[in-house]
């Protein structure tokens, strides 16, 4: 009866772009309504920290604005390849990135935008003994660490977040906040993130993900038993943590599904009232109330026309009588169902004849029937069942055993079990998913992806990111020859791959058991920005090249992949074209030549392959005319090719 509410429509549009700016306020009637936090919106659209306190419903902490700014601030860094630390570098679709995950997530924003189906992270728990990242936000690393007095002799960027610190919780929140904002961009529209966390920051984390992803996209906090027995702790022995589950868009998220074995499914058969098959189980749920639970008794009509009545005095004579008869006391309050009414609830009562049932019919005779409730798989869940929000089958001792099985026992005390990540992979039920873990630790996620692909023939790909953190002197890892935690994770994935080959599974040869190692570093490009007033004539020749002298052609290639937003895991080959080495990415989707003195023959052969994109080094041309000639050749031979020079 009215024209559209354009304000609400505009809020919907802004919420889709910037879910963090949606908040609540009170309208003129005193009722809560959704609105825009314009201070936060200004921050989203600003290149500096915006001030502007205002009362609102949200989680706040000292440093939050700086953390939001950190998520948006650009960095002059890149990812450089490391073949020596890789396995099957040219063909693998898996990535292992070494470096600060905040930097790495920023660098992946274009290449993996909206491509990651599942993110699992196990960030540092804020216990007062663990470590958190000390981000420099808009400052350089050195400036921040010097200013805050946190630079160690080895240059580490990790600092102990002790409970005596006045910003104990704030530091942790400022660490996780920008990383989750960047991670959200990488998720597919039907993607989901799971975050392992303990009681220390669980409540704060839930509020943070509600703000970043939107309240309605927060799904659940799944409690997980971490250990079966423990006598540690102050008031309670800690034996659980949580998996905080959040969707990118809950409306498009496919149902999470626990798989059901064929053996279990074949135990029962039948069709429910809707005509659906695929039975999950047969439960004797109705039996105990029938045997005399005074506050939940059932009067149920059996197939032979008799009624299964609870034992005891003052029984009604029939189901109709029971339905019309009010309870005489609190103890006599009962549920009253008939067979037909139970069917209407889309379940099924199953009667099985028995000679040992203690139930009695309305004449006081022993009934020939026991009653069961039969449940069926929901249509939208396919061949599985909805997972429970309590996990007691995947404990941390399995993580310890998994490392020991690979010959890495004793190196990590609290490694997550690969069975946990495998469980998440079965829940999303996507055998081709891209899986991201930007707190890779010991490499649990990498192993889990390989193991699950072996199990079901999937082609999942992983992206693992781990800080270049040195293993402490005297630690078990250091004594075993591992310099850094990232080195341990890579070795674990190598050994897990070797174990798959040794097992000789039927599909082992088809599994991608490699990974491409990249590390975060400063940009490959020299800062040649100079004003005439500070530039000498004799210095001009030194500015001819725009590429740092210690960078290889392959370094340049990966910076181009990042700049163009191309997946970093695409296959790469080195092709000889008219005597010149040319990189071919994804079967000539991109051709890159960084050699000097490029001839027309090389350019013609590249153009004849009709790549989507091609790139050269700017200083490889002898003159501007030579560069213009290259563009002219592509315009004639392959006009749809995008040509670029760096």
mmCIF file of C-alpha atoms in Angstrom, residues 274-539:
data_model
loop_
_atom_site.group_PDB
_atom_site.id
_atom_site.type_symbol
_atom_site.label_atom_id
_atom_site.label_comp_id
_atom_site.label_asym_id
_atom_site.label_seq_id
_atom_site.Cartn_x
_atom_site.Cartn_y
_atom_site.Cartn_z
ATOM 1 C CA UNK A 274 6.098 -38.272 2.619
ATOM 2 C CA UNK A 275 7.286 -41.237 0.574
ATOM 3 C CA UNK A 276 10.967 -40.617 1.325
ATOM 4 C CA UNK A 277 13.608 -43.302 1.708
ATOM 5 C CA UNK A 278 17.198 -43.263 3.128
ATOM 6 C CA UNK A 279 16.560 -44.190 6.744
ATOM 7 C CA UNK A 280 18.944 -42.870 9.355
ATOM 8 C CA UNK A 281 18.033 -44.909 12.384
ATOM 9 C CA UNK A 282 15.491 -46.688 14.515
ATOM 10 C CA UNK A 283 15.205 -45.410 18.062
ATOM 11 C CA UNK A 284 13.307 -46.841 20.997
ATOM 12 C CA UNK A 285 12.559 -43.313 22.115
ATOM 13 C CA UNK A 286 8.880 -43.985 22.817
ATOM 14 C CA UNK A 287 9.491 -47.113 24.823
ATOM 15 C CA UNK A 288 10.675 -45.672 28.114
ATOM 16 C CA UNK A 289 7.709 -43.297 28.530
ATOM 17 C CA UNK A 290 5.391 -46.214 27.865
ATOM 18 C CA UNK A 291 7.011 -48.128 30.681
ATOM 19 C CA UNK A 292 5.927 -45.688 33.324
ATOM 20 C CA UNK A 293 7.654 -42.285 33.208
ATOM 21 C CA UNK A 294 4.879 -40.483 35.049
ATOM 22 C CA UNK A 295 5.331 -37.091 33.418
ATOM 23 C CA UNK A 296 5.611 -38.277 29.782
ATOM 24 C CA UNK A 297 3.164 -41.130 29.125
ATOM 25 C CA UNK A 298 1.786 -42.032 25.722
ATOM 26 C CA UNK A 299 -1.514 -43.632 24.710
ATOM 27 C CA UNK A 300 -0.759 -45.120 21.282
ATOM 28 C CA UNK A 301 -2.978 -47.247 19.066
ATOM 29 C CA UNK A 302 -1.278 -50.457 17.910
ATOM 30 C CA UNK A 303 -1.889 -52.023 14.461
ATOM 31 C CA UNK A 304 -4.230 -54.681 15.869
ATOM 32 C CA UNK A 305 -6.567 -52.035 17.303
ATOM 33 C CA UNK A 306 -5.380 -52.314 20.907
ATOM 34 C CA UNK A 307 -3.984 -49.366 22.820
ATOM 35 C CA UNK A 308 -0.561 -49.298 24.454
ATOM 36 C CA UNK A 309 -1.364 -47.796 27.835
ATOM 37 C CA UNK A 310 1.024 -46.851 30.629
ATOM 38 C CA UNK A 311 0.742 -49.065 33.669
ATOM 39 C CA UNK A 312 -0.796 -47.664 36.824
ATOM 40 C CA UNK A 313 -4.209 -46.806 38.320
ATOM 41 C CA UNK A 314 -6.875 -44.647 36.737
ATOM 42 C CA UNK A 315 -5.927 -45.486 33.163
ATOM 43 C CA UNK A 316 -8.260 -44.099 30.481
ATOM 44 C CA UNK A 317 -10.094 -46.665 28.404
ATOM 45 C CA UNK A 318 -9.101 -45.345 24.986
ATOM 46 C CA UNK A 319 -7.098 -42.719 23.150
ATOM 47 C CA UNK A 320 -10.230 -40.601 22.811
ATOM 48 C CA UNK A 321 -10.906 -40.891 26.496
ATOM 49 C CA UNK A 322 -7.297 -39.930 27.243
ATOM 50 C CA UNK A 323 -7.465 -36.890 24.972
ATOM 51 C CA UNK A 324 -10.593 -35.590 26.706
ATOM 52 C CA UNK A 325 -9.488 -36.353 30.222
ATOM 53 C CA UNK A 326 -7.600 -33.609 32.066
ATOM 54 C CA UNK A 327 -4.705 -34.668 34.301
ATOM 55 C CA UNK A 328 -5.726 -35.259 37.897
ATOM 56 C CA UNK A 329 -2.402 -34.025 39.282
ATOM 57 C CA UNK A 330 0.955 -32.715 38.173
ATOM 58 C CA UNK A 331 2.273 -36.271 38.127
ATOM 59 C CA UNK A 332 -0.518 -37.276 35.749
ATOM 60 C CA UNK A 333 0.265 -34.693 33.061
ATOM 61 C CA UNK A 334 0.878 -36.660 29.899
ATOM 62 C CA UNK A 335 1.541 -36.440 26.180
ATOM 63 C CA UNK A 336 -1.240 -37.955 24.106
ATOM 64 C CA UNK A 337 -0.516 -39.171 20.590
ATOM 65 C CA UNK A 338 -2.192 -41.455 18.140
ATOM 66 C CA UNK A 339 -0.459 -43.225 15.303
ATOM 67 C CA UNK A 340 -1.991 -40.865 12.722
ATOM 68 C CA UNK A 341 -1.082 -37.695 14.580
ATOM 69 C CA UNK A 342 2.496 -38.863 14.880
ATOM 70 C CA UNK A 343 2.670 -39.392 11.122
ATOM 71 C CA UNK A 344 1.517 -35.825 10.674
ATOM 72 C CA UNK A 345 4.743 -34.724 12.365
ATOM 73 C CA UNK A 346 6.750 -36.241 9.495
ATOM 74 C CA UNK A 347 8.141 -39.047 11.591
ATOM 75 C CA UNK A 348 7.034 -42.625 11.822
ATOM 76 C CA UNK A 349 6.072 -44.880 14.702
ATOM 77 C CA UNK A 350 7.184 -48.430 14.103
ATOM 78 C CA UNK A 351 5.471 -51.313 15.918
ATOM 79 C CA UNK A 352 7.391 -54.537 16.358
ATOM 80 C CA UNK A 353 5.715 -57.625 17.744
ATOM 81 C CA UNK A 354 7.439 -59.095 20.753
ATOM 82 C CA UNK A 355 6.763 -61.674 23.421
ATOM 83 C CA UNK A 356 8.811 -59.971 26.116
ATOM 84 C CA UNK A 357 7.174 -56.570 26.285
ATOM 85 C CA UNK A 358 5.931 -55.477 29.730
ATOM 86 C CA UNK A 359 3.373 -53.148 28.180
ATOM 87 C CA UNK A 360 -0.290 -53.744 28.814
ATOM 88 C CA UNK A 361 -3.327 -53.146 26.649
ATOM 89 C CA UNK A 362 -6.587 -51.584 27.882
ATOM 90 C CA UNK A 363 -7.796 -54.938 29.209
ATOM 91 C CA UNK A 364 -4.744 -55.394 31.406
ATOM 92 C CA UNK A 365 -3.340 -58.033 29.060
ATOM 93 C CA UNK A 366 0.304 -57.949 28.015
ATOM 94 C CA UNK A 367 0.618 -56.240 24.640
ATOM 95 C CA UNK A 368 2.228 -57.975 21.675
ATOM 96 C CA UNK A 369 3.843 -54.732 20.553
ATOM 97 C CA UNK A 370 6.824 -52.488 21.242
ATOM 98 C CA UNK A 371 6.835 -49.037 19.707
ATOM 99 C CA UNK A 372 9.792 -47.254 18.142
ATOM 100 C CA UNK A 373 10.346 -43.933 16.414
ATOM 101 C CA UNK A 374 11.937 -44.022 12.988
ATOM 102 C CA UNK A 375 13.771 -40.987 11.615
ATOM 103 C CA UNK A 376 14.707 -40.255 8.008
ATOM 104 C CA UNK A 377 17.310 -38.162 6.262
ATOM 105 C CA UNK A 378 16.054 -34.770 5.187
ATOM 106 C CA UNK A 379 15.821 -34.323 1.446
ATOM 107 C CA UNK A 380 18.220 -31.378 1.337
ATOM 108 C CA UNK A 381 20.908 -33.263 3.248
ATOM 109 C CA UNK A 382 21.325 -35.882 0.537
ATOM 110 C CA UNK A 383 23.073 -38.919 2.003
ATOM 111 C CA UNK A 384 23.930 -37.467 5.394
ATOM 112 C CA UNK A 385 22.526 -36.120 8.621
ATOM 113 C CA UNK A 386 22.752 -32.732 10.305
ATOM 114 C CA UNK A 387 25.877 -32.504 12.511
ATOM 115 C CA UNK A 388 25.486 -32.111 16.249
ATOM 116 C CA UNK A 389 26.868 -28.989 17.918
ATOM 117 C CA UNK A 390 28.913 -31.142 20.284
ATOM 118 C CA UNK A 391 31.970 -33.111 19.180
ATOM 119 C CA UNK A 392 33.385 -35.770 21.469
ATOM 120 C CA UNK A 393 35.006 -38.031 18.882
ATOM 121 C CA UNK A 394 37.981 -35.854 17.843
ATOM 122 C CA UNK A 395 40.318 -35.101 20.754
ATOM 123 C CA UNK A 396 43.749 -33.500 20.868
ATOM 124 C CA UNK A 397 45.519 -36.752 21.656
ATOM 125 C CA UNK A 398 44.700 -37.743 18.063
ATOM 126 C CA UNK A 399 46.732 -34.741 16.932
ATOM 127 C CA UNK A 400 49.693 -35.937 18.982
ATOM 128 C CA UNK A 401 49.352 -39.455 17.575
ATOM 129 C CA UNK A 402 49.137 -38.121 14.005
ATOM 130 C CA UNK A 403 52.453 -36.305 14.404
ATOM 131 C CA UNK A 404 54.087 -39.306 16.055
ATOM 132 C CA UNK A 405 52.921 -41.520 13.201
ATOM 133 C CA UNK A 406 54.837 -39.255 10.815
ATOM 134 C CA UNK A 407 57.970 -39.340 12.979
ATOM 135 C CA UNK A 408 57.403 -35.832 14.371
ATOM 136 C CA UNK A 409 56.340 -36.729 17.893
ATOM 137 C CA UNK A 410 57.152 -34.327 20.722
ATOM 138 C CA UNK A 411 57.649 -31.277 18.491
ATOM 139 C CA UNK A 412 54.201 -29.738 19.039
ATOM 140 C CA UNK A 413 52.321 -30.032 22.320
ATOM 141 C CA UNK A 414 48.897 -28.835 21.144
ATOM 142 C CA UNK A 415 48.654 -29.690 17.453
ATOM 143 C CA UNK A 416 45.073 -29.982 16.222
ATOM 144 C CA UNK A 417 44.165 -33.452 14.918
ATOM 145 C CA UNK A 418 43.806 -33.788 11.133
ATOM 146 C CA UNK A 419 40.597 -35.729 11.851
ATOM 147 C CA UNK A 420 39.037 -32.442 12.998
ATOM 148 C CA UNK A 421 39.654 -30.703 9.672
ATOM 149 C CA UNK A 422 38.548 -33.854 7.829
ATOM 150 C CA UNK A 423 35.275 -33.654 9.757
ATOM 151 C CA UNK A 424 34.802 -30.069 8.544
ATOM 152 C CA UNK A 425 35.509 -31.184 4.982
ATOM 153 C CA UNK A 426 32.761 -33.795 5.198
ATOM 154 C CA UNK A 427 30.380 -31.194 6.624
ATOM 155 C CA UNK A 428 30.723 -28.876 3.621
ATOM 156 C CA UNK A 429 30.653 -31.854 1.206
ATOM 157 C CA UNK A 430 32.585 -30.217 -1.641
ATOM 158 C CA UNK A 431 35.301 -32.485 -3.107
ATOM 159 C CA UNK A 432 36.710 -29.601 -5.160
ATOM 160 C CA UNK A 433 36.882 -26.999 -2.382
ATOM 161 C CA UNK A 434 39.735 -24.544 -1.889
ATOM 162 C CA UNK A 435 40.642 -24.706 1.816
ATOM 163 C CA UNK A 436 42.508 -21.897 3.600
ATOM 164 C CA UNK A 437 44.318 -21.963 6.943
ATOM 165 C CA UNK A 438 46.192 -18.759 7.774
ATOM 166 C CA UNK A 439 47.407 -20.001 11.170
ATOM 167 C CA UNK A 440 48.886 -23.187 9.705
ATOM 168 C CA UNK A 441 51.007 -24.122 12.736
ATOM 169 C CA UNK A 442 52.181 -27.702 12.369
ATOM 170 C CA UNK A 443 50.414 -28.154 9.005
ATOM 171 C CA UNK A 444 47.341 -30.027 10.229
ATOM 172 C CA UNK A 445 45.072 -28.604 7.514
ATOM 173 C CA UNK A 446 47.485 -29.479 4.714
ATOM 174 C CA UNK A 447 47.648 -33.104 5.858
ATOM 175 C CA UNK A 448 43.873 -33.303 6.348
ATOM 176 C CA UNK A 449 43.183 -32.136 2.780
ATOM 177 C CA UNK A 450 45.563 -34.754 1.355
ATOM 178 C CA UNK A 451 44.103 -37.502 3.567
ATOM 179 C CA UNK A 452 40.513 -36.634 2.661
ATOM 180 C CA UNK A 453 41.338 -36.577 -1.053
ATOM 181 C CA UNK A 454 42.830 -40.043 -0.654
ATOM 182 C CA UNK A 455 39.712 -41.236 1.145
ATOM 183 C CA UNK A 456 37.067 -40.023 -1.302
ATOM 184 C CA UNK A 457 38.952 -39.187 -4.511
ATOM 185 C CA UNK A 458 38.405 -35.435 -4.129
ATOM 186 C CA UNK A 459 40.509 -32.722 -5.738
ATOM 187 C CA UNK A 460 40.522 -30.240 -2.866
ATOM 188 C CA UNK A 461 43.312 -27.661 -2.753
ATOM 189 C CA UNK A 462 44.867 -26.056 0.307
ATOM 190 C CA UNK A 463 46.399 -22.653 0.992
ATOM 191 C CA UNK A 464 48.396 -22.709 4.236
ATOM 192 C CA UNK A 465 49.942 -19.546 5.692
ATOM 193 C CA UNK A 466 52.433 -19.647 8.549
ATOM 194 C CA UNK A 467 54.467 -16.857 10.142
ATOM 195 C CA UNK A 468 58.221 -17.071 9.601
ATOM 196 C CA UNK A 469 58.710 -17.693 13.315
ATOM 197 C CA UNK A 470 61.942 -19.293 14.496
ATOM 198 C CA UNK A 471 61.799 -22.348 16.727
ATOM 199 C CA UNK A 472 63.287 -21.445 20.142
ATOM 200 C CA UNK A 473 66.790 -22.626 20.972
ATOM 201 C CA UNK A 474 66.672 -25.864 22.924
ATOM 202 C CA UNK A 475 63.158 -26.727 21.768
ATOM 203 C CA UNK A 476 62.336 -30.204 20.494
ATOM 204 C CA UNK A 477 61.796 -28.793 17.004
ATOM 205 C CA UNK A 478 65.175 -27.008 17.007
ATOM 206 C CA UNK A 479 66.910 -30.089 18.339
ATOM 207 C CA UNK A 480 65.330 -32.066 15.494
ATOM 208 C CA UNK A 481 66.887 -29.721 12.942
ATOM 209 C CA UNK A 482 63.940 -27.427 12.235
ATOM 210 C CA UNK A 483 64.812 -23.736 12.179
ATOM 211 C CA UNK A 484 61.236 -22.436 11.902
ATOM 212 C CA UNK A 485 57.668 -23.572 12.546
ATOM 213 C CA UNK A 486 56.985 -23.183 8.824
ATOM 214 C CA UNK A 487 59.755 -25.713 8.130
ATOM 215 C CA UNK A 488 58.061 -28.198 10.455
ATOM 216 C CA UNK A 489 54.714 -27.716 8.696
ATOM 217 C CA UNK A 490 56.218 -28.251 5.252
ATOM 218 C CA UNK A 491 57.997 -31.408 6.387
ATOM 219 C CA UNK A 492 54.782 -32.728 7.883
ATOM 220 C CA UNK A 493 52.947 -32.281 4.583
ATOM 221 C CA UNK A 494 55.808 -33.979 2.722
ATOM 222 C CA UNK A 495 55.687 -36.967 5.063
ATOM 223 C CA UNK A 496 51.893 -37.173 4.884
ATOM 224 C CA UNK A 497 52.165 -37.259 1.083
ATOM 225 C CA UNK A 498 54.843 -39.947 1.283
ATOM 226 C CA UNK A 499 52.620 -42.029 3.559
ATOM 227 C CA UNK A 500 49.803 -41.835 0.993
ATOM 228 C CA UNK A 501 52.165 -43.072 -1.725
ATOM 229 C CA UNK A 502 53.403 -45.870 0.535
ATOM 230 C CA UNK A 503 49.837 -46.977 1.276
ATOM 231 C CA UNK A 504 49.298 -47.365 -2.454
ATOM 232 C CA UNK A 505 45.658 -46.315 -2.442
ATOM 233 C CA UNK A 506 43.749 -46.906 -5.667
ATOM 234 C CA UNK A 507 43.708 -43.172 -6.436
ATOM 235 C CA UNK A 508 47.080 -42.206 -4.921
ATOM 236 C CA UNK A 509 48.563 -41.451 -8.340
ATOM 237 C CA UNK A 510 45.744 -38.984 -9.090
ATOM 238 C CA UNK A 511 46.100 -36.992 -5.864
ATOM 239 C CA UNK A 512 47.980 -33.693 -5.904
ATOM 240 C CA UNK A 513 50.579 -34.423 -3.219
ATOM 241 C CA UNK A 514 52.708 -31.338 -3.789
ATOM 242 C CA UNK A 515 52.716 -27.720 -2.685
ATOM 243 C CA UNK A 516 54.152 -24.488 -4.065
ATOM 244 C CA UNK A 517 56.078 -22.515 -1.437
ATOM 245 C CA UNK A 518 55.935 -18.718 -1.532
ATOM 246 C CA UNK A 519 57.212 -16.230 1.016
ATOM 247 C CA UNK A 520 56.219 -12.678 1.826
ATOM 248 C CA UNK A 521 58.847 -10.121 0.911
ATOM 249 C CA UNK A 522 59.187 -6.490 -0.108
ATOM 250 C CA UNK A 523 58.040 -5.558 -3.582
ATOM 251 C CA UNK A 524 60.256 -6.429 -6.560
ATOM 252 C CA UNK A 525 60.003 -2.888 -7.870
ATOM 253 C CA UNK A 526 62.508 -0.172 -6.956
ATOM 254 C CA UNK A 527 61.189 3.101 -5.604
ATOM 255 C CA UNK A 528 62.427 5.421 -8.366
ATOM 256 C CA UNK A 529 60.222 8.332 -7.414
ATOM 257 C CA UNK A 530 62.455 11.400 -7.430
ATOM 258 C CA UNK A 531 61.994 15.133 -7.912
ATOM 259 C CA UNK A 532 64.324 17.008 -10.247
ATOM 260 C CA UNK A 533 65.642 19.123 -7.383
ATOM 261 C CA UNK A 534 67.178 16.120 -5.619
ATOM 262 C CA UNK A 535 68.273 14.166 -8.705
ATOM 263 C CA UNK A 536 71.724 14.542 -10.276
ATOM 264 C CA UNK A 537 72.360 14.045 -13.972
ATOM 265 C CA UNK A 538 74.948 11.380 -13.163
ATOM 266 C CA UNK A 539 72.307 9.348 -11.264
#
